[in-house]
Structures are given as structure tokens and as C-alpha cells.
Coordinates of N, CA and C in Angstrom, one line a residue:
M1 N -26.0 3.1 -9.3 CA -26.1 3.0 -7.9 C -27.3 3.7 -7.3
L2 N -27.5 5.0 -7.8 CA -28.6 5.8 -7.3 C -29.9 5.1 -7.7
V3 N -30.0 4.5 -8.8 CA -31.3 3.8 -9.2 C -31.6 2.7 -8.2
N4 N -30.6 1.9 -7.8 CA -30.8 0.9 -6.9 C -31.2 1.4 -5.5
K5 N -30.6 2.5 -5.1 CA -31.0 3.1 -3.8 C -32.5 3.6 -3.9
R6 N -32.9 4.2 -4.9 CA -34.3 4.6 -5.1 C -35.2 3.5 -5.1
K7 N -34.8 2.4 -5.8 CA -35.6 1.2 -6.0 C -35.8 0.6 -4.6
N8 N -34.7 0.5 -3.8 CA -34.8 -0.1 -2.5 C -35.6 0.7 -1.6
Q9 N -35.4 2.1 -1.7 CA -36.2 3.0 -0.8 C -37.7 2.8 -1.1
S10 N -38.0 2.6 -2.3 CA -39.4 2.4 -2.7 C -40.0 1.1 -2.1
R11 N -39.1 0.1 -2.1 CA -39.5 -1.2 -1.5 C -39.7 -1.1 0.0
V12 N -38.8 -0.4 0.7 CA -38.9 -0.1 2.1 C -40.2 0.7 2.4
N13 N -40.5 1.7 1.5 CA -41.7 2.5 1.7 C -42.9 1.6 1.6
Q14 N -42.9 0.6 0.7 CA -44.1 -0.3 0.5 C -44.3 -1.1 1.8
I15 N -43.2 -1.5 2.4 CA -43.3 -2.3 3.7 C -43.9 -1.4 4.8
V16 N -43.4 -0.2 4.9 CA -43.9 0.8 5.9 C -45.4 1.0 5.7
L17 N -45.8 1.3 4.4 CA -47.2 1.5 4.2 C -48.1 0.3 4.5
A18 N -47.5 -0.9 4.2 CA -48.3 -2.1 4.6 C -48.4 -2.2 6.1
M19 N -47.4 -1.9 6.8 CA -47.5 -1.9 8.3 C -48.5 -0.8 8.8
K20 N -48.5 0.3 8.1 CA -49.5 1.4 8.5 C -50.9 0.9 8.2
K21 N -51.1 0.3 7.1 CA -52.4 -0.3 6.7 C -52.9 -1.3 7.8
E22 N -51.9 -2.2 8.2 CA -52.3 -3.2 9.2 C -52.6 -2.5 10.5
R23 N -51.8 -1.5 10.9 CA -52.1 -0.8 12.2 C -53.5 -0.2 12.2
I24 N -53.9 0.4 11.0 CA -55.2 1.0 10.9 C -56.3 -0.1 10.9
K25 N -56.0 -1.1 10.2 CA -57.0 -2.3 10.2 C -57.2 -2.8 11.6
Q26 N -56.2 -2.9 12.4 CA -56.3 -3.4 13.8 C -56.8 -2.3 14.8
K27 N -57.0 -1.1 14.2 CA -57.5 0.0 15.0 C -56.5 0.4 16.2
V28 N -55.2 0.3 15.9 CA -54.2 0.6 16.9 C -53.8 2.1 16.6
S29 N -53.8 2.9 17.6 CA -53.4 4.3 17.4 C -51.9 4.4 17.3
R30 N -51.5 5.5 16.7 CA -50.0 5.8 16.7 C -49.5 5.9 18.2
Y31 N -50.3 6.5 19.0 CA -49.9 6.6 20.4 C -49.7 5.2 21.0
R32 N -50.6 4.3 20.8 CA -50.5 2.9 21.3 C -49.2 2.2 20.7
L33 N -49.0 2.3 19.4 CA -47.9 1.7 18.8 C -46.6 2.3 19.3
A34 N -46.6 3.6 19.5 CA -45.4 4.3 20.1 C -45.1 3.7 21.5
H35 N -46.2 3.6 22.3 CA -46.0 3.0 23.7 C -45.5 1.6 23.6
D36 N -46.0 0.8 22.7 CA -45.6 -0.6 22.6 C -44.2 -0.8 22.1
T37 N -43.7 0.1 21.3 CA -42.4 0.0 20.7 C -41.3 0.8 21.4
G38 N -41.7 1.7 22.3 CA -40.7 2.5 22.9 C -40.3 3.7 22.1
L39 N -40.9 3.9 20.9 CA -40.6 5.0 20.0 C -41.5 6.2 20.4
S40 N -41.2 7.4 19.9 CA -42.1 8.5 20.2 C -43.2 8.5 19.1
E41 N -44.3 9.1 19.5 CA -45.4 9.1 18.6 C -45.0 9.9 17.3
S42 N -44.2 10.9 17.5 CA -43.8 11.7 16.3 C -42.9 10.9 15.4
S43 N -42.1 10.0 16.0 CA -41.2 9.1 15.1 C -42.1 8.2 14.3
I44 N -43.1 7.6 15.0 CA -44.1 6.7 14.3 C -44.7 7.5 13.1
A45 N -45.2 8.7 13.4 CA -45.8 9.5 12.4 C -44.9 9.8 11.2
K46 N -43.6 10.2 11.5 CA -42.6 10.5 10.4 C -42.4 9.2 9.6
I47 N -42.2 8.1 10.3 CA -42.0 6.8 9.5 C -43.2 6.5 8.6
E48 N -44.4 6.6 9.2 CA -45.6 6.2 8.4 C -45.8 7.2 7.3
D49 N -45.5 8.4 7.5 CA -45.6 9.5 6.5 C -44.5 9.5 5.5
L50 N -43.6 8.6 5.6 CA -42.4 8.4 4.7 C -41.5 9.6 4.8
K51 N -41.4 10.2 5.9 CA -40.5 11.4 6.1 C -39.2 11.0 6.9
Q52 N -39.2 9.8 7.4 CA -38.1 9.3 8.2 C -37.9 7.8 7.8
N53 N -36.6 7.4 7.6 CA -36.4 6.1 7.3 C -36.2 5.3 8.5
P54 N -36.9 4.2 8.7 CA -36.8 3.3 9.9 C -35.5 2.5 9.8
T55 N -35.0 2.1 10.9 CA -33.9 1.2 11.0 C -34.5 -0.2 11.0
L56 N -33.7 -1.2 10.7 CA -34.2 -2.6 10.8 C -34.8 -2.9 12.1
S57 N -34.1 -2.5 13.2 CA -34.6 -2.8 14.5 C -35.9 -2.1 14.8
T58 N -36.1 -0.9 14.2 CA -37.4 -0.2 14.4 C -38.5 -1.0 13.6
L59 N -38.2 -1.5 12.4 CA -39.2 -2.2 11.7 C -39.6 -3.5 12.4
I60 N -38.6 -4.2 13.0 CA -38.8 -5.4 13.7 C -39.7 -5.1 14.9
E61 N -39.4 -4.1 15.7 CA -40.2 -3.7 16.9 C -41.6 -3.4 16.5
M62 N -41.8 -2.6 15.4 CA -43.2 -2.3 15.0 C -43.9 -3.6 14.5
A63 N -43.2 -4.5 13.8 CA -43.8 -5.7 13.4 C -44.2 -6.6 14.5
I64 N -43.4 -6.7 15.5 CA -43.8 -7.5 16.7 C -45.0 -6.9 17.4
S65 N -45.1 -5.6 17.5 CA -46.2 -4.9 18.2 C -47.5 -5.1 17.4
L66 N -47.4 -5.2 16.1 CA -48.6 -5.3 15.2 C -48.8 -6.8 14.8
N67 N -48.0 -7.7 15.2 CA -48.1 -9.1 14.8 C -48.1 -9.1 13.2
F68 N -47.2 -8.3 12.7 CA -47.0 -8.1 11.2 C -46.0 -9.1 10.7
D69 N -46.2 -9.8 9.6 CA -45.3 -10.7 9.0 C -44.2 -10.0 8.3
L70 N -43.2 -9.5 9.0 CA -42.1 -8.7 8.4 C -41.3 -9.6 7.5
P71 N -40.9 -10.8 7.9 CA -40.1 -11.7 7.0 C -40.8 -11.9 5.6
Q72 N -42.1 -12.1 5.6 CA -42.8 -12.3 4.3 C -42.8 -11.0 3.5
A73 N -43.0 -9.9 4.2 CA -43.0 -8.6 3.5 C -41.7 -8.3 2.9
L74 N -40.6 -8.7 3.6 CA -39.2 -8.5 3.0 C -39.1 -9.4 1.8
K75 N -39.5 -10.6 1.9 CA -39.4 -11.5 0.8 C -40.2 -11.0 -0.4
D76 N -41.4 -10.5 -0.1 CA -42.3 -10.0 -1.2 C -41.7 -8.8 -1.9
N77 N -41.0 -7.9 -1.1 CA -40.5 -6.7 -1.6 C -39.1 -6.7 -2.1
F78 N -38.3 -7.7 -1.7 CA -36.9 -7.8 -2.1 C -36.7 -9.3 -2.5
P79 N -37.5 -9.8 -3.5 CA -37.3 -11.2 -3.9 C -36.0 -11.5 -4.5
D80 N -35.4 -10.6 -5.2 CA -34.1 -10.8 -5.8 C -33.0 -10.9 -4.7
S81 N -33.1 -10.1 -3.7 CA -32.2 -10.1 -2.6 C -32.3 -11.3 -1.8
A82 N -33.5 -11.8 -1.5 CA -33.7 -13.0 -0.8 C -33.0 -14.2 -1.4
N83 N -33.2 -14.3 -2.7 CA -32.5 -15.4 -3.5 C -31.0 -15.2 -3.4
Q84 N -30.5 -14.0 -3.6 CA -29.1 -13.8 -3.6 C -28.5 -14.1 -2.2
I85 N -29.2 -13.8 -1.1 CA -28.7 -14.1 0.2 C -28.7 -15.6 0.4
E86 N -29.7 -16.3 0.0 CA -29.7 -17.7 0.2 C -28.6 -18.3 -0.6
D87 N -28.2 -17.8 -1.8 CA -27.1 -18.4 -2.6 C -25.8 -18.1 -1.9
E88 N -25.7 -17.0 -1.1 CA -24.4 -16.6 -0.5 C -24.3 -17.0 0.9
T89 N -25.2 -17.8 1.4 CA -25.2 -18.2 2.8 C -23.9 -18.8 3.3
L90 N -23.3 -19.5 2.5 CA -22.0 -20.2 2.9 C -20.9 -19.2 3.2
T91 N -20.9 -18.0 2.6 CA -19.9 -17.1 2.9 C -20.2 -16.0 3.9
L92 N -21.4 -16.1 4.5 CA -21.8 -15.2 5.5 C -21.3 -15.6 6.9
S93 N -21.3 -14.6 7.8 CA -20.8 -14.9 9.2 C -21.8 -15.9 9.8
P94 N -21.3 -16.6 10.8 CA -22.3 -17.5 11.6 C -23.4 -16.8 12.2
T95 N -23.2 -15.6 12.7 CA -24.3 -14.8 13.3 C -25.4 -14.5 12.2
F96 N -24.9 -14.0 11.1 CA -25.9 -13.7 10.0 C -26.6 -14.9 9.5
Q97 N -25.9 -16.1 9.4 CA -26.6 -17.3 9.0 C -27.6 -17.7 10.0
L98 N -27.4 -17.5 11.3 CA -28.4 -17.7 12.4 C -29.6 -16.9 12.2
V99 N -29.4 -15.6 11.9 CA -30.5 -14.7 11.6 C -31.3 -15.2 10.4
L100 N -30.7 -15.6 9.4 CA -31.4 -16.0 8.2 C -32.2 -17.3 8.5
E101 N -31.6 -18.2 9.2 CA -32.4 -19.4 9.6 C -33.6 -19.1 10.5
G102 N -33.4 -18.1 11.4 CA -34.5 -17.6 12.2 C -35.6 -17.0 11.4
L103 N -35.3 -16.3 10.4 CA -36.3 -15.7 9.5 C -37.1 -16.7 8.7
K104 N -36.4 -17.8 8.4 CA -37.1 -18.9 7.6 C -38.2 -19.6 8.4
K105 N -38.0 -19.6 9.7 CA -38.9 -20.3 10.6 C -39.5 -19.4 11.7
V106 N -39.8 -18.2 11.3 CA -40.1 -17.2 12.2 C -41.5 -17.4 12.9
N107 N -41.5 -17.1 14.1 CA -42.7 -16.9 14.9 C -42.5 -15.8 15.8
E108 N -43.4 -15.4 16.6 CA -43.2 -14.2 17.4 C -42.1 -14.3 18.4
K109 N -41.9 -15.5 19.0 CA -40.8 -15.7 20.0 C -39.5 -15.5 19.3
K110 N -39.4 -16.1 18.1 CA -38.1 -16.0 17.3 C -37.9 -14.6 16.8
L111 N -39.0 -13.9 16.4 CA -38.8 -12.5 15.9 C -38.3 -11.6 17.0
R112 N -38.8 -11.9 18.3 CA -38.3 -11.1 19.4 C -36.8 -11.4 19.6
F113 N -36.4 -12.6 19.5 CA -35.0 -13.0 19.6 C -34.1 -12.3 18.6
I114 N -34.6 -12.3 17.3 CA -33.9 -11.6 16.2 C -33.8 -10.1 16.5
Y115 N -34.8 -9.6 17.0 CA -34.8 -8.1 17.3 C -33.8 -7.8 18.4
K116 N -33.7 -8.7 19.4 CA -32.7 -8.4 20.5 C -31.3 -8.6 19.9
M117 N -31.1 -9.5 19.0 CA -29.8 -9.6 18.4 C -29.4 -8.4 17.6
V118 N -30.3 -7.9 16.8 CA -30.1 -6.7 16.0 C -29.8 -5.5 16.9
R119 N -30.6 -5.4 17.9 CA -30.4 -4.3 18.8 C -29.0 -4.3 19.5
A120 N -28.6 -5.6 19.9 CA -27.3 -5.7 20.6 C -26.2 -5.4 19.6
L121 N -26.3 -5.8 18.3 CA -25.3 -5.5 17.3 C -25.2 -4.0 17.1
N122 N -26.3 -3.3 17.1 CA -26.3 -1.9 16.8 C -25.7 -1.1 18.0
E123 N -25.7 -1.7 19.2 CA -25.2 -1.0 20.3 C -23.6 -1.2 20.4
E124 N -23.1 -2.1 19.7 CA -21.6 -2.3 19.7 C -20.9 -1.2 19.1

């Protein structure tokens, strides 16, 4: 179990580093990203320096701000999980199936919708 946790953390770290690389490529400051996402600049720094684990809603918010293809990054870094999820779709809740369908056809508008759903679910 610990091996899987470390493997998954490494994959999440790769996504975070790819987002950081994209932020730098776009010449977006941490301050600007913090302003756009509603996070603190220190939280952005801790996430990018791999000292703090981001939540899914934080990753989505950062992806929206950077126009970063988070669904593709997730598929690239968790290929086995993506296939497993697709195979198990019939047993998932209708809400989760809706999220999966949204990820398959994602654009910025739909990504914002998914983010709002995740945020609402986290508030319950």
C-alpha cells in the first residue's frame, strides 16, 4: 500500500511540476496565479515546491487559470487508473459518471463546471 501511495504521490508531483513549467513558460508570476485562483502566494509556492499536497479542486483552479490541460495530464500520469475507471463506470454514482463524461469532452467552460461541482461536494 505504501508503495502505491509513493507512486501516486510521484505522479501528482509530475503534474504539479508540469503546471509550474507552464506557468513559467507563460511568464505568469506566483502572485498573479494566487490572485487568479484565490489561493495565497505562499500556498502556490508550497505546492510548486512540492512541500504541500494540492487538493483536486486546487489543481482544477490552477489548471483553469493557466489554461493547462489537466485531464490529459491526469491520463498521462495515471494511465492504469484511467482505464480502470472507464471499466468501472457502470458501478459509479451518477454524479461521478457525469464528471467522467465531462473530463472526456473537456473545454474551459466544462472544466469550470467540474471545478464548481468538486468544490460544492467538498463543502458538504
